[in-house]
mmCIF file of C-alpha atoms in Angstrom:
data_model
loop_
_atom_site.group_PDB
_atom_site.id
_atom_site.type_symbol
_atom_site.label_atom_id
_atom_site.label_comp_id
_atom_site.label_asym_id
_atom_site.label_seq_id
_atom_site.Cartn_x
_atom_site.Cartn_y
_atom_site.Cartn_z
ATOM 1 C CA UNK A 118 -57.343 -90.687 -3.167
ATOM 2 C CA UNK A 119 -58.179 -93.025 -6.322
ATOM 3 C CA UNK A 120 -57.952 -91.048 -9.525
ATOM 4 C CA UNK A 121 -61.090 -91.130 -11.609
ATOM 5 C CA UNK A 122 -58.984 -90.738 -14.514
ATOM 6 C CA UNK A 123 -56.481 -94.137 -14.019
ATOM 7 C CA UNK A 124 -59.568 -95.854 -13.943
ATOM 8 C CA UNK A 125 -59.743 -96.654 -17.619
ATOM 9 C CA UNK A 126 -57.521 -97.293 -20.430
ATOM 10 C CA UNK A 127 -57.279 -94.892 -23.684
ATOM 11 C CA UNK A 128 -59.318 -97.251 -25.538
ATOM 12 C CA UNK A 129 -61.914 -97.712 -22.640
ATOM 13 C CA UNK A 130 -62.536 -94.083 -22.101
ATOM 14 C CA UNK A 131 -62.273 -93.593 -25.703
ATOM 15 C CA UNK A 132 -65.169 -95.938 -26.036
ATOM 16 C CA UNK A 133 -66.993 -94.754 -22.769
ATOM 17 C CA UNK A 134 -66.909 -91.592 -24.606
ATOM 18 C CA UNK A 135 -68.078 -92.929 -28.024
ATOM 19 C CA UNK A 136 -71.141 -94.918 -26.510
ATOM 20 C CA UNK A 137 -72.090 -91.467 -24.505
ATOM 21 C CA UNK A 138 -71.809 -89.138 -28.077
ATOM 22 C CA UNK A 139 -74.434 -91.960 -29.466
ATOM 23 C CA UNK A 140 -76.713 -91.629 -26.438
ATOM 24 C CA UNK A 141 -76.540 -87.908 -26.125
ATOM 25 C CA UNK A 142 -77.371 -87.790 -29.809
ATOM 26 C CA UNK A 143 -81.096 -89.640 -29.058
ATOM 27 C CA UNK A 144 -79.947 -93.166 -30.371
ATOM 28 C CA UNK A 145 -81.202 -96.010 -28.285
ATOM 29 C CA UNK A 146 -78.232 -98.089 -27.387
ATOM 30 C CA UNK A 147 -77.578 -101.233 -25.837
ATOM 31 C CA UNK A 148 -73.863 -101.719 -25.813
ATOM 32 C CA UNK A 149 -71.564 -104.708 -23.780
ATOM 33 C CA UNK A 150 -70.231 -102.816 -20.574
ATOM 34 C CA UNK A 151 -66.808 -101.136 -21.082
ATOM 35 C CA UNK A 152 -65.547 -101.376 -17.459
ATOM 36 C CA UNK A 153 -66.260 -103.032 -14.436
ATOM 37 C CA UNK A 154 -65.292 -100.798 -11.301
ATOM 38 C CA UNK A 155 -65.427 -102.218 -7.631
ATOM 39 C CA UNK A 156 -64.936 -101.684 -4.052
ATOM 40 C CA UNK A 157 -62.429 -104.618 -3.144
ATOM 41 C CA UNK A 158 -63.123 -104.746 0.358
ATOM 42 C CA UNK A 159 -67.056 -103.735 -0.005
ATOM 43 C CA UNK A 160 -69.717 -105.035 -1.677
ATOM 44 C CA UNK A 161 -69.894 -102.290 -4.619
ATOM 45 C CA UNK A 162 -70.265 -102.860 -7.949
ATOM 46 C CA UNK A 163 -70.747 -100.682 -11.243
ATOM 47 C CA UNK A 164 -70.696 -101.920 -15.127
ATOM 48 C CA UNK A 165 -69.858 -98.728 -16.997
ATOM 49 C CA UNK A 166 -70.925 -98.250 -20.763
ATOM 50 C CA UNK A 167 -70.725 -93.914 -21.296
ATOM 51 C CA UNK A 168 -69.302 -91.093 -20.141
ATOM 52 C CA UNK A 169 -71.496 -88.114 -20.887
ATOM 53 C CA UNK A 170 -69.729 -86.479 -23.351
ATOM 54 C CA UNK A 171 -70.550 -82.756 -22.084
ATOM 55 C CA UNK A 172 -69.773 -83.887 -18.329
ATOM 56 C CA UNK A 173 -67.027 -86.950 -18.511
ATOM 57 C CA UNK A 174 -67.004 -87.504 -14.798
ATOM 58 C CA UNK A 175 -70.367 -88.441 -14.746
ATOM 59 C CA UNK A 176 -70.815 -92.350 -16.438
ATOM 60 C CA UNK A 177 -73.615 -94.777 -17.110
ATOM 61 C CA UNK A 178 -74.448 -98.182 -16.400
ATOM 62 C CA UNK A 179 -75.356 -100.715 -13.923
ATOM 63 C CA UNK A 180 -74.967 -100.061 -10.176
ATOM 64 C CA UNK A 181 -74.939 -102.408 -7.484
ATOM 65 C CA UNK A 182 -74.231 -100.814 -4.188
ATOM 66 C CA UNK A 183 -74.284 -104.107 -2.382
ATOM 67 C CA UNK A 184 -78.197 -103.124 -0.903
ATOM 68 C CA UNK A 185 -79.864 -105.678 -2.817
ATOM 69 C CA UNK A 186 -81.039 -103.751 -5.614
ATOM 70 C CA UNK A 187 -78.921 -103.086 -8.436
ATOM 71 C CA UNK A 188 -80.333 -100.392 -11.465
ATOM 72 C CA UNK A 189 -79.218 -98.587 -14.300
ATOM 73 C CA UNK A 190 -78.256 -95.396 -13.930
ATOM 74 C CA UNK A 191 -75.920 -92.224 -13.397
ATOM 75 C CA UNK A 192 -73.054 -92.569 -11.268
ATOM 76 C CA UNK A 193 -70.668 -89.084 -10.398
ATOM 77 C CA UNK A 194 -66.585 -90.612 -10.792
ATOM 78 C CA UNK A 195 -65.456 -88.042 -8.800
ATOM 79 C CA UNK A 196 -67.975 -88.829 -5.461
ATOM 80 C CA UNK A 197 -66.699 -92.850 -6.485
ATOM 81 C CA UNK A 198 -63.218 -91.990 -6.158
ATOM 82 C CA UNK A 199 -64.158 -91.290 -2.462
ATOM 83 C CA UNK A 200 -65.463 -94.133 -1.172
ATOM 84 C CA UNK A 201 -63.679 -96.401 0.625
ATOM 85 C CA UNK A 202 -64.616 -99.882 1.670
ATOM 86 C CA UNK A 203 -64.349 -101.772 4.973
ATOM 87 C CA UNK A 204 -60.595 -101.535 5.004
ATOM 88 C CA UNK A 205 -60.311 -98.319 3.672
ATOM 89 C CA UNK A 206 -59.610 -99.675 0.291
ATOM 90 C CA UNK A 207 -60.689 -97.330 -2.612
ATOM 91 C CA UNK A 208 -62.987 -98.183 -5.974
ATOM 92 C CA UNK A 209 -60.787 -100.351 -8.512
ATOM 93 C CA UNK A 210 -60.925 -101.226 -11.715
ATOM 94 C CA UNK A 211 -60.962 -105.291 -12.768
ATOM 95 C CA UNK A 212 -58.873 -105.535 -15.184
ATOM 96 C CA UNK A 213 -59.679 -109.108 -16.005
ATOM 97 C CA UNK A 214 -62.753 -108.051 -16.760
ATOM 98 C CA UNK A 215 -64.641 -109.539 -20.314
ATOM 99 C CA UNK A 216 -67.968 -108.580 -21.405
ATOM 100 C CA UNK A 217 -69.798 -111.414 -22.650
ATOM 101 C CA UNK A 218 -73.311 -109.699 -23.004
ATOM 102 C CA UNK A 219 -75.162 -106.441 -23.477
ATOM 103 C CA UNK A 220 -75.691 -104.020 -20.711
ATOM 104 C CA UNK A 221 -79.774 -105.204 -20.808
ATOM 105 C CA UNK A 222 -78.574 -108.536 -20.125
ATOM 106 C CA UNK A 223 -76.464 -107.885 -17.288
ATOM 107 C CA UNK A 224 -79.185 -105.911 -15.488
ATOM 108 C CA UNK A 225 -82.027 -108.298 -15.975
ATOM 109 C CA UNK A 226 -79.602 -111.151 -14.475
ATOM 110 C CA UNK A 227 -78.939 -108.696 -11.607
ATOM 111 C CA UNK A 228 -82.538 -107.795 -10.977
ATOM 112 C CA UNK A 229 -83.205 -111.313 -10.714
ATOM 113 C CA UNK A 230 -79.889 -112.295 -8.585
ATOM 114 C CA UNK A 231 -80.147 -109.229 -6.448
ATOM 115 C CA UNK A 232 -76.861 -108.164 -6.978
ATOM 116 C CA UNK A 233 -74.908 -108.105 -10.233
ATOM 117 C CA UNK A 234 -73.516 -111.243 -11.286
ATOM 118 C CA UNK A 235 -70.402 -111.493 -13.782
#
């Protein structure tokens, strides 16, 4: 089984974290995705800014399930880490992955493209 845990980096969950204190604390964020997670062998997509800092296996950000209509939202780690794509492959993490825009930008692209688009 894929470990919610290896997805992310010190510094990435530290952030995750950070951006889910500032959230939980009524501020109204916008910040660059911390961590693009995917199904390599599926269609599956998520852009992860926060972990809620009371619950950290539940994150937010953009999620594209490969349906056609990617939204922001709440995503449980622990029910990602057991999906499995066409070849069985679990949820991975891209670790080339650069943010070059805030989360609001990413989801109005993917609203418009119908899936998210990086």
């Amino acid at each position: 089984m894929s470990l919610p845990h290896l997805w992310f980096t010190k510094v990435q969950r530290r952030q995750l974290l950070l951006n889910g204190q500032r959230s939980a604390a009524g501020k109204d964020i916008d910040p660059s995705p911390v961590v693009k997670l995917f199904i390599p062998d599926g269609a599956a997509t998520w852009l992860l800014t926060e972990l809620d800092p009371s619950e950290p296996t539940r994150a937010f950000g953009l999620c594209d399930l490969g349906l056609g209509s990617p939204e922001l939202g709440y995503v449980d780690l622990n029910e990602l880490a057991r999906l499995r794509g066409y070849l069985k492959l679990p949820v991975s993490r891209d670790i080339y992955f650069q943010p070059n825009r805030k989360l609001s930008g990413y989801a109005a692209d993917a609203i418009a493209a119908g899936r998210i688009t990086v």
